[in-house]
Short mmCIF file of C-alpha atoms and ligand atoms in Angstrom, two decimals:
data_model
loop_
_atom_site.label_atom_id
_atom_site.label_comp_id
_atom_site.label_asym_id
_atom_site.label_seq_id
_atom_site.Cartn_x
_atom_site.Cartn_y
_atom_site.Cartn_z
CA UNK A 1 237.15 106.76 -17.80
CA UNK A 2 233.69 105.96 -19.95
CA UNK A 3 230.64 106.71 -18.54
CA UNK A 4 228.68 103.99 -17.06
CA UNK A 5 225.38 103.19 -19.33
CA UNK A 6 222.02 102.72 -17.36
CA UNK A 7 221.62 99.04 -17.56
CA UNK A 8 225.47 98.77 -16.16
CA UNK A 9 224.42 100.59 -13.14
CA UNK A 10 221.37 98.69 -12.86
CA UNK A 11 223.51 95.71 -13.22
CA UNK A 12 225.80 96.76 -9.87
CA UNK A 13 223.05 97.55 -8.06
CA UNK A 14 221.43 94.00 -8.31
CA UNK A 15 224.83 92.45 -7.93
CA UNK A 16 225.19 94.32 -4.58
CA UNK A 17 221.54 93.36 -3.95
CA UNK A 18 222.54 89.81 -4.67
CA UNK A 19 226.04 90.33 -2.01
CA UNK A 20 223.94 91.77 0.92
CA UNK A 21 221.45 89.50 0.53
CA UNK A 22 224.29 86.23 0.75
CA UNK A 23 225.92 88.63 3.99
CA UNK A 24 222.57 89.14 5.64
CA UNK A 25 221.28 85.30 5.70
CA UNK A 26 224.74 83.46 5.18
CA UNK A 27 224.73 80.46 1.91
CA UNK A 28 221.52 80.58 -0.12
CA UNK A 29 220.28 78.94 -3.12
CA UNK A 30 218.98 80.25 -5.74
CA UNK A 31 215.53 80.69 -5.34
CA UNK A 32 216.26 81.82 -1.33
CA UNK A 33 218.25 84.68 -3.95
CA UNK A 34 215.41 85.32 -5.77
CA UNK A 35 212.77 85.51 -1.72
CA UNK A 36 215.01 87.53 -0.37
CA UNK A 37 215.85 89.83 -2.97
CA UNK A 38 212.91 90.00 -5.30
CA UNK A 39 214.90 89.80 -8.63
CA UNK A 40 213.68 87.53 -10.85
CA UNK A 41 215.38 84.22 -11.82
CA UNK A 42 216.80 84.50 -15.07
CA UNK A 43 218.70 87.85 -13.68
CA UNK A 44 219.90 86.00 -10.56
CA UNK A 45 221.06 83.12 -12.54
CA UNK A 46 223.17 86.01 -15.01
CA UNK A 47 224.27 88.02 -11.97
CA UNK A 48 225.75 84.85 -9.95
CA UNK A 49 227.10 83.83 -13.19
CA UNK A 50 229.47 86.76 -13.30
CA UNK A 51 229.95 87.43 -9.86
CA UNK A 52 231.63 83.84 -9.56
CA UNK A 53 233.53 84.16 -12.78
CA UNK A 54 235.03 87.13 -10.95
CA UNK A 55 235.53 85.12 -8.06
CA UNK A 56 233.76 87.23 -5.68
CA UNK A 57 231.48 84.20 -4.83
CA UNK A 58 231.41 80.41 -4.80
CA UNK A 59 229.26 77.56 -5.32
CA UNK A 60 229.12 74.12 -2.95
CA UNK A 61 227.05 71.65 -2.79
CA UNK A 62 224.74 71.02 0.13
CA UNK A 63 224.07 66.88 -0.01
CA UNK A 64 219.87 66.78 -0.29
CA UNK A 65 218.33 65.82 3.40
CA UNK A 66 215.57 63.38 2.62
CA UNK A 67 215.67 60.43 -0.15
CA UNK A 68 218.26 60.93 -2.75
CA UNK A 69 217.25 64.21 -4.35
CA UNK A 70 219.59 66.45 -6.22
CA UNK A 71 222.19 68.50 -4.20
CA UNK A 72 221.24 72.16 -3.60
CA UNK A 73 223.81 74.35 -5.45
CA UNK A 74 224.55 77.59 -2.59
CA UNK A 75 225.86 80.50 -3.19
CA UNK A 76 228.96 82.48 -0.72
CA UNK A 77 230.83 85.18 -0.83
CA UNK A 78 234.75 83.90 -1.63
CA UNK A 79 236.55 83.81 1.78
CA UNK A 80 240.15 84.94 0.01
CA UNK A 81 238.38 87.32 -2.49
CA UNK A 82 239.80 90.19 0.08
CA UNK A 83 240.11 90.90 3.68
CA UNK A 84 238.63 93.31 6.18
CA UNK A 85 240.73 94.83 9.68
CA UNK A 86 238.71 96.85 12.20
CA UNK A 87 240.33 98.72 15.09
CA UNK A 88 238.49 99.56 17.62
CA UNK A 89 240.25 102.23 20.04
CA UNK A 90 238.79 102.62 23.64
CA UNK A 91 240.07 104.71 26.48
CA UNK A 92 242.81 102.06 27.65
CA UNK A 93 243.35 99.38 24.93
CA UNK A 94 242.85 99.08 20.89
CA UNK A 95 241.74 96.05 19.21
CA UNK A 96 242.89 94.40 15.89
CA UNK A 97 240.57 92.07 14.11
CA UNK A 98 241.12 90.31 10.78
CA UNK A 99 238.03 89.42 8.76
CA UNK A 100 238.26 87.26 5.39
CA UNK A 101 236.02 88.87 2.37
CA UNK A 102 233.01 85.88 4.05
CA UNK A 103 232.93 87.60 7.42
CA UNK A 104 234.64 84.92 9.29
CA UNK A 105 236.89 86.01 12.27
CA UNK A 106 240.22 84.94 11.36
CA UNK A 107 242.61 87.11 13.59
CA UNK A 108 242.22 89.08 16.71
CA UNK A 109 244.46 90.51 18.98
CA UNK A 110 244.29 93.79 21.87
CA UNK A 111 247.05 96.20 22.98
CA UNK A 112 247.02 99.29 25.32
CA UNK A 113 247.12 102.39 24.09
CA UNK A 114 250.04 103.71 25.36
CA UNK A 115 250.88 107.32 26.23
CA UNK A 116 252.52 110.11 24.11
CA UNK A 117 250.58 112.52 21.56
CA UNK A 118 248.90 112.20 17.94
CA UNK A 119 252.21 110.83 16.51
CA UNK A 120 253.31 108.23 18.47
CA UNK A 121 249.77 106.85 18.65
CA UNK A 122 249.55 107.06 14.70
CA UNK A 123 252.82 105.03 14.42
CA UNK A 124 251.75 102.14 16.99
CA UNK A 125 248.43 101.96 15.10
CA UNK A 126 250.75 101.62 11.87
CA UNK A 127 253.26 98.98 13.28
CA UNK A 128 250.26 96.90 14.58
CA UNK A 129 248.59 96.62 11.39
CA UNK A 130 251.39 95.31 9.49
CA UNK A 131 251.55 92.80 12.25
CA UNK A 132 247.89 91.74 11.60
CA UNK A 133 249.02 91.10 7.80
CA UNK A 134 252.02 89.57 9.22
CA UNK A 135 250.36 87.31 11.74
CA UNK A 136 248.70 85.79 8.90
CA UNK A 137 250.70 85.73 6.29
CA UNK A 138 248.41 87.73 4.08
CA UNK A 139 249.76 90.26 1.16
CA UNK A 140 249.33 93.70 2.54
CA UNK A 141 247.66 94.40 -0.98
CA UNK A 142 244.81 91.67 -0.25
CA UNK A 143 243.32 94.22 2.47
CA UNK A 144 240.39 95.86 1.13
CA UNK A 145 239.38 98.17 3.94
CA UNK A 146 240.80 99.16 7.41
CA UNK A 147 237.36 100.21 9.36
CA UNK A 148 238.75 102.22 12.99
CA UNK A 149 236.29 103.13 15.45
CA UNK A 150 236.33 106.18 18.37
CA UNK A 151 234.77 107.51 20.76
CA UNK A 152 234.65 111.22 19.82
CA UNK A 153 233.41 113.33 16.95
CA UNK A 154 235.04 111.70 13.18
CA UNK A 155 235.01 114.12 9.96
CA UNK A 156 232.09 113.57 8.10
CA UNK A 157 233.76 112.47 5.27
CA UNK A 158 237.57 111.89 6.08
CA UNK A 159 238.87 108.99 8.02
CA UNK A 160 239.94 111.91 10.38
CA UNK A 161 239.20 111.74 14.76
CA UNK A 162 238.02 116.10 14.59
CA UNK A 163 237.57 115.87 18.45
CA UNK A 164 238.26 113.10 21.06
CA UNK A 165 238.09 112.76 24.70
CA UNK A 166 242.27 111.67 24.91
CA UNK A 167 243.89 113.78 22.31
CA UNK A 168 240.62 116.73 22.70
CA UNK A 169 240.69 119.08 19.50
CA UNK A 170 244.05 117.83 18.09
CA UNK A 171 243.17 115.99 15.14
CA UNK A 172 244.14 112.35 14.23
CA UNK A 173 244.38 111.49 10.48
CA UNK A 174 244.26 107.53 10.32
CA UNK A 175 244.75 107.98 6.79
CA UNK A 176 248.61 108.63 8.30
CA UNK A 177 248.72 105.40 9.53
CA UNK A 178 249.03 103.02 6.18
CA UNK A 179 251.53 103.89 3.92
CA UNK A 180 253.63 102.02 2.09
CA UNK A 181 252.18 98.45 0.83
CA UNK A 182 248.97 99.21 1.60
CA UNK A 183 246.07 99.48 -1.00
CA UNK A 184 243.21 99.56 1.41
CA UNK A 185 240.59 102.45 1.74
CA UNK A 186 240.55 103.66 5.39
CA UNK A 187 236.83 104.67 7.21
CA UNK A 188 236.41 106.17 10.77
CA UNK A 189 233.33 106.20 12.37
CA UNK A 190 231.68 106.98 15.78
CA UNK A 191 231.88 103.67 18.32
CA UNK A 192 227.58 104.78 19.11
CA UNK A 193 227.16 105.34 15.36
CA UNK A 194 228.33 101.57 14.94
CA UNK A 195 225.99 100.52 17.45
CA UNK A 196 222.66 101.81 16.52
CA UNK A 197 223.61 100.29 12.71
CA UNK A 198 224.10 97.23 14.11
CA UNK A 199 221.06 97.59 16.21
CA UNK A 200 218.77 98.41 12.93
CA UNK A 201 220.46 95.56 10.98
CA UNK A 202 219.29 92.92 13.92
CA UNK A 203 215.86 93.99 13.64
CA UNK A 204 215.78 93.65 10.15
CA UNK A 205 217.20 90.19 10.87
CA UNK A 206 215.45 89.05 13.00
CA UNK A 207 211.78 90.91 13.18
CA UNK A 208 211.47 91.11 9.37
CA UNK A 209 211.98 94.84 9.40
CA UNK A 210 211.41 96.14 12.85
CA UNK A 211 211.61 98.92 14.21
CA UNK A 212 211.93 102.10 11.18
CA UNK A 213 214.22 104.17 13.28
CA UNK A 214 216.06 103.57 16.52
CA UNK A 215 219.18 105.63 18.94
CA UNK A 216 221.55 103.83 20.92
CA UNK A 217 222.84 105.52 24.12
CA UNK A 218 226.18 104.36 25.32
CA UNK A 219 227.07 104.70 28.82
CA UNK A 220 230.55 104.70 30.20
CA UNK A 221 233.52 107.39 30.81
CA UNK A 222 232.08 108.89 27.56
CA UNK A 223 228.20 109.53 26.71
CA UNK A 224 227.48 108.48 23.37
CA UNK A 225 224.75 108.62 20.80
CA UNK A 226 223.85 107.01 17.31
CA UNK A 227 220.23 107.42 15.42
CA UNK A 228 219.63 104.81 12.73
CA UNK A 229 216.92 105.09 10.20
CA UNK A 230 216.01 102.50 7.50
CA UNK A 231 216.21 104.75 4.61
CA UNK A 232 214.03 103.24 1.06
CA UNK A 233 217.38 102.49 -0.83
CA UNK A 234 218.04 100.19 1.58
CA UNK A 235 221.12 101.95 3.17
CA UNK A 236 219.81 102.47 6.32
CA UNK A 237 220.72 106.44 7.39
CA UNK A 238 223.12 106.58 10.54
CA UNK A 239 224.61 109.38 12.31
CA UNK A 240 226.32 110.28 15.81
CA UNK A 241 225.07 113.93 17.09
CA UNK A 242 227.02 115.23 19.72
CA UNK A 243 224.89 113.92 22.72
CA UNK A 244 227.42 113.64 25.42
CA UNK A 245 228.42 117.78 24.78
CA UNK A 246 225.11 119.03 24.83
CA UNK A 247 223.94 121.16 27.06
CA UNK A 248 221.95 119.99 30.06
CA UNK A 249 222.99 122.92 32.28
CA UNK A 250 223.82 126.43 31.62
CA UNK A 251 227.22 127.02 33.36
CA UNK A 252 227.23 123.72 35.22
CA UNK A 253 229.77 121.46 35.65
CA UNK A 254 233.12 121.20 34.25
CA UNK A 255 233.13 118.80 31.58
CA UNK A 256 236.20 117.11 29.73
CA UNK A 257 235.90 118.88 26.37
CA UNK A 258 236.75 122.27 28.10
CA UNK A 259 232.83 123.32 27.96
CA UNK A 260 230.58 123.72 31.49
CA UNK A 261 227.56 122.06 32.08
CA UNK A 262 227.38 119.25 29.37
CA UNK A 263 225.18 115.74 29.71
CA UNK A 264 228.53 114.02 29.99
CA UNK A 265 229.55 116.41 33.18
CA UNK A 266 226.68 115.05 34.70
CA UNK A 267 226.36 111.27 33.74
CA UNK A 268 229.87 110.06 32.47
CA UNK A 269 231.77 107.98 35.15
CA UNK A 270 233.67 110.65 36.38
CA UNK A 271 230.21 113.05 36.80
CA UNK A 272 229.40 110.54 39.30
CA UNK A 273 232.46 110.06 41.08
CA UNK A 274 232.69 113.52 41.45
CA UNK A 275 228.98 113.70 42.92
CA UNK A 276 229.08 110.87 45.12
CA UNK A 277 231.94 112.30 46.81
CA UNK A 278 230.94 116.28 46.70
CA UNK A 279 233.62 117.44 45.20
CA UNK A 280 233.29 120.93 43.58
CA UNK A 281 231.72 120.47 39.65
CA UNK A 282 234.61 122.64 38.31
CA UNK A 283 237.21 120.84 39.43
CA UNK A 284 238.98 119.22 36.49
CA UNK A 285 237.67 115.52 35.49
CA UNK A 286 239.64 112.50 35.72
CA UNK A 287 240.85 111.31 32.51
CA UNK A 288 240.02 107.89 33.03
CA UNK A 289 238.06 106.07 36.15
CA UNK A 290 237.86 102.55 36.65
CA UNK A 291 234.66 100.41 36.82
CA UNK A 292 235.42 99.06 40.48
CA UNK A 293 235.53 102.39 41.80
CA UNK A 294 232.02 103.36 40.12
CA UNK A 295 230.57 99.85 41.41
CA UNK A 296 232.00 101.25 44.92
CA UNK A 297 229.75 103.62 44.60
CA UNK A 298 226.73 101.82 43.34
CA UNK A 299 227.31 99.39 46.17
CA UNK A 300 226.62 102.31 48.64
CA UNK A 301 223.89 103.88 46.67
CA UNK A 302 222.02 100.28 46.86
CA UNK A 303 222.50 100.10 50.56
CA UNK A 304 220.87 103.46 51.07
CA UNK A 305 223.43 105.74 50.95
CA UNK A 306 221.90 109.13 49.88
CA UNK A 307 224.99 110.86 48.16
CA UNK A 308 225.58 107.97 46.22
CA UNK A 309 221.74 107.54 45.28
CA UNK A 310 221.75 111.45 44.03
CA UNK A 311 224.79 110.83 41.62
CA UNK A 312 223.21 108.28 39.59
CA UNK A 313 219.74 110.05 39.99
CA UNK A 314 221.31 113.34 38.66
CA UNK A 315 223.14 111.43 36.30
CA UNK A 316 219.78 109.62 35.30
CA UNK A 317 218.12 112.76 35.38
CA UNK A 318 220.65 114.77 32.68
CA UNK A 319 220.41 111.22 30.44
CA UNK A 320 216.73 111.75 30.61
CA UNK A 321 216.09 115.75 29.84
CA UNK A 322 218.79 114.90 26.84
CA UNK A 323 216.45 112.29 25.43
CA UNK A 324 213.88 113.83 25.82
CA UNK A 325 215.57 116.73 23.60
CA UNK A 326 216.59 114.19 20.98
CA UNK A 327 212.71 112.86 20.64
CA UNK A 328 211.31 116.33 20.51
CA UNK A 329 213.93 117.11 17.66
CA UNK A 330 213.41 113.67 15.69
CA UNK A 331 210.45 112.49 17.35
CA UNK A 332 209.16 109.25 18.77
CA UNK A 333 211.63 106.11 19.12
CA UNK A 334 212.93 103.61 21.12
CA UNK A 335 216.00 104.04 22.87
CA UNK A 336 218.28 101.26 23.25
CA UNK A 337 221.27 101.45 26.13
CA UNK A 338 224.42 99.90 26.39
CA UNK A 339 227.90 100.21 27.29
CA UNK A 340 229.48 99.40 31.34
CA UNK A 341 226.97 101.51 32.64
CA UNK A 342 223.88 99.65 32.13
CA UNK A 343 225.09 97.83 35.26
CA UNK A 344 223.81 100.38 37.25
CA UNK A 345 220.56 100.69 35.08
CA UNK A 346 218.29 100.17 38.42
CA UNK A 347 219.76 103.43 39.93
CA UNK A 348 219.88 105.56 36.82
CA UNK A 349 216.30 104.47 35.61
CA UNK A 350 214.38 106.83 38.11
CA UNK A 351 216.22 109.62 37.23
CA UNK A 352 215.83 108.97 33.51
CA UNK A 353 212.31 108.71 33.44
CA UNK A 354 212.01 111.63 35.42
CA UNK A 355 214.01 113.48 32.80
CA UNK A 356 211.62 112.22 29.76
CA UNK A 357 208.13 112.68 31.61
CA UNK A 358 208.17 116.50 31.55
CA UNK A 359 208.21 116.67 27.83
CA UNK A 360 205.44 117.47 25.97
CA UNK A 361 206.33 115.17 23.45
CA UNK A 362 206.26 112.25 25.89
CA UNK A 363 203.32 113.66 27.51
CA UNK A 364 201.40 112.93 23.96
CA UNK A 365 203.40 109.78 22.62
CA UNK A 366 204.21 108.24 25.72
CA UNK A 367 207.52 106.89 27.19
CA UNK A 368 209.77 105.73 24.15
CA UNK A 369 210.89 101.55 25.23
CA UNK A 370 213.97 101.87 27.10
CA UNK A 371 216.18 98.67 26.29
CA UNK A 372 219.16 97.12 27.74
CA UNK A 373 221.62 96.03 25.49
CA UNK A 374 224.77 94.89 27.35
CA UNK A 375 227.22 93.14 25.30
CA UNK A 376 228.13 96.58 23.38
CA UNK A 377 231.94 94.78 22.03
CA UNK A 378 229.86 92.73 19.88
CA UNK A 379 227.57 95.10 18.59
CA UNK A 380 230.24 97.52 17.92
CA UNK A 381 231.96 94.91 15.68
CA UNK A 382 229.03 93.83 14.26
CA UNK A 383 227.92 97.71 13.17
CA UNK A 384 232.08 97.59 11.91
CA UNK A 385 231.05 94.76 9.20
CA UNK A 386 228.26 96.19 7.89
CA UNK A 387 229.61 99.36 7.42
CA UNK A 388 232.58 97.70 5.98
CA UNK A 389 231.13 95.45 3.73
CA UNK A 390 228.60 97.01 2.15
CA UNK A 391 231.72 99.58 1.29
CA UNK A 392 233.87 96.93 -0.24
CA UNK A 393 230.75 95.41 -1.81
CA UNK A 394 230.23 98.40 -4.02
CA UNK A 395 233.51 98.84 -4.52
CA UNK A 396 234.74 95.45 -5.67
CA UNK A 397 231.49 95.00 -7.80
CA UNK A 398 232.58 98.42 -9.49
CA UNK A 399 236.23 97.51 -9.92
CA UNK A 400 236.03 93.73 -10.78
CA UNK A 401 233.27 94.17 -13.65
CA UNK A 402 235.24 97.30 -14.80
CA UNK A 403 238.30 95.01 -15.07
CA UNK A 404 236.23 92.30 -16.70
CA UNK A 405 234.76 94.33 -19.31
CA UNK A 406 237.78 95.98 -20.20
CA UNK A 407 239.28 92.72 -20.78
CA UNK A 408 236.36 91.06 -23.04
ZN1 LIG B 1 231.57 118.45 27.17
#
């Protein structure tokens, strides 16, 4: 392979300057090019040039609004150029989506996960995404990336699931999952990860930049976290610590990674159901609890019912010491919360502010905002496509001019 001069690396950078910039605001012109990415025109003019005679992007024609003026010329990314499939595994189902190279929507279908061990989930994983191609009646080939999501801890480099709360320290190589046919280049990532990038990417949409740094907290069976940090390359820094198995309590209650006395053995669903109904902390958690029983309980706590009032306090409360850990480590930011339990925000809120204002890093900055986000499907999906495409971006930009200029 030759080495890449300067100015060719310079060159790829712009062009995936020039791709995010067409992702973040949708068809642009090209002086809206030039605004929103500061290049100057000649280079845009050069870049788009060769980014549409490698039919990565298009041109049409936008008719002129007013009097008969010219038609603006916009610039897209080309819908067939390649396509995207995100899977998104929760605790009872798994989703299949199917995304063209332009980000539109073209496919989506959900299955339960069915029981059995590593294996058996590997091979339904496998047999659905060959019916996503199938479905569509797209080449297997034509898929650029397959982006899967988990709760759980995912290798920091390897599409690999190192811990989760359904298959515990048994690992799950996705990687495993596409074999023959199949071309694409398989990422796993952290569902709360996803989240906060999406998170930072919608305050750079639509604040102009926003807030610098930001963590999600996602509420549910499982406690997650994700911290996102606009980083000066642009590539905003995101990363999942291990919120929901720290400890809150020294040998507490039983939690369902094997430990004693984690934040999730104390605010996960089960945590609560276990409260409200005082049974003994080391008694082993359910796998799985359903919302209605949880809003059972809620419905009691709101009429006055004490037991169920303490669950979600204590289960504020462990939320709140944890964050209050997390800001003392990485200091001041605003938190945002999502996921099925920010239904029961107005019991948990005492108990997490309770948690924060002993902190002496509170104490000086203040509370950090405390925002509910509830609609966490599409913000996981959304933190999916970024992730995604600014992958395939790179790559295709890389491969495509590599291919061009060995051909000239
Ligand atoms: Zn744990």
């Amino acid at each position: 392979m030759l080495a890449k001069s300067s100015t060719e690396l310079v060159r790829q950078q712009n062009s995936a300057l020039v791709l995010s910039a067409l992702r973040r605001h949708g068809r642009l012109a090209h002086t809206e090019i030039s605004d929103a990415t500061g290049l100057a025109s000649a280079t845009i003019s050069s870049i788009t040039a060769d980014l549409e005679r490698a039919r990565i992007i298009e041109k049409s024609e936008q008719q002129a609004t007013v009097g008969r003026g010219r038609p603006r010329v916009l610039f897209s990314q080309r819908r067939n150029c390649g396509y995207l499939i995100t899977v998104i595994i929760s605790s009872d189902s798994i989703q299949y989506s199917l995304v063209d190279y332009a980000g539109t929507l073209l496919d989506r279908f959900t299955e339960p996960r069915g029981e059995g061990g590593t294996a058996a989930f590997l091979a339904a994983i496998s047999a659905a995404l060959i019916r996503v191609a199938e479905r569509s009646r797209i080449d297997r080939g034509s898929v650029l990336l397959v982006s899967v999501s988990s709760k759980g801890l995912a290798h920091p480099t390897e599409p690999v699931l190192v811990w989760s709360p359904v298959f515990g320290s048994q690992p799950v190589d996705f990687a495993a999952a596409l074999k023959d046919g199949w071309q694409a280049k398989v990422i796993l990532n952290n569902e709360t990860l996803l989240v906060a990038g999406a998170l930072l990417e919608r305050e750079v949409k639509t604040r102009g930049g926003g807030e610098p740094v930001l963590a999600a907290l996602s509420l549910g069976h499982s406690i997650g976290l994700g911290i996102a940090r606009r980083a000066p390359a642009g590539v905003p820094e995101i990363s999942a610590p291990n919120f929901g198995h720290m400890l809150h309590m020294p040998n507490g209650g039983l939690c369902r990674c094997g430990a004693r006395g984690c934040v999730e053995a104390y605010a996960g669903f089960y945590a609560i159901l276990r409260a409200a109904f005082e049974v003994p902390m080391d008694t082993i958690p359910a796998k799985f609890v359903p919302v209605a029983e949880i809003d059972k309980i809620a419905t009691r706590a709101r009429q006055g019912n004490r037991m169920a009032q303490l669950a979600f306090r204590h289960a504020g409360a462990a939320l709140g010491f944890g964050l209050s850990r997390l800001l003392s480590l990485h200091g001041p930011m605003p938190v945002f919360i999502t996921g099925p339990g920010t239904r029961y925000q107005d019991l948990l809120q005492a108990g997490i502010e309770e948690g924060l204002a002993q902190t002496h890093v509170v104490r000086l900055g203040g509370m950090p905002t405390l925002t509910i986000v509830a609609d966490e499907p599409s913000l996981v999906f959304e933190g999916h496509l970024n992730l995604a495409f600014s992958i395939v971006d790179q790559d295709i930009i890389g491969s495509r001019q590599n291919m061009q200029a060995a051909g000239e």
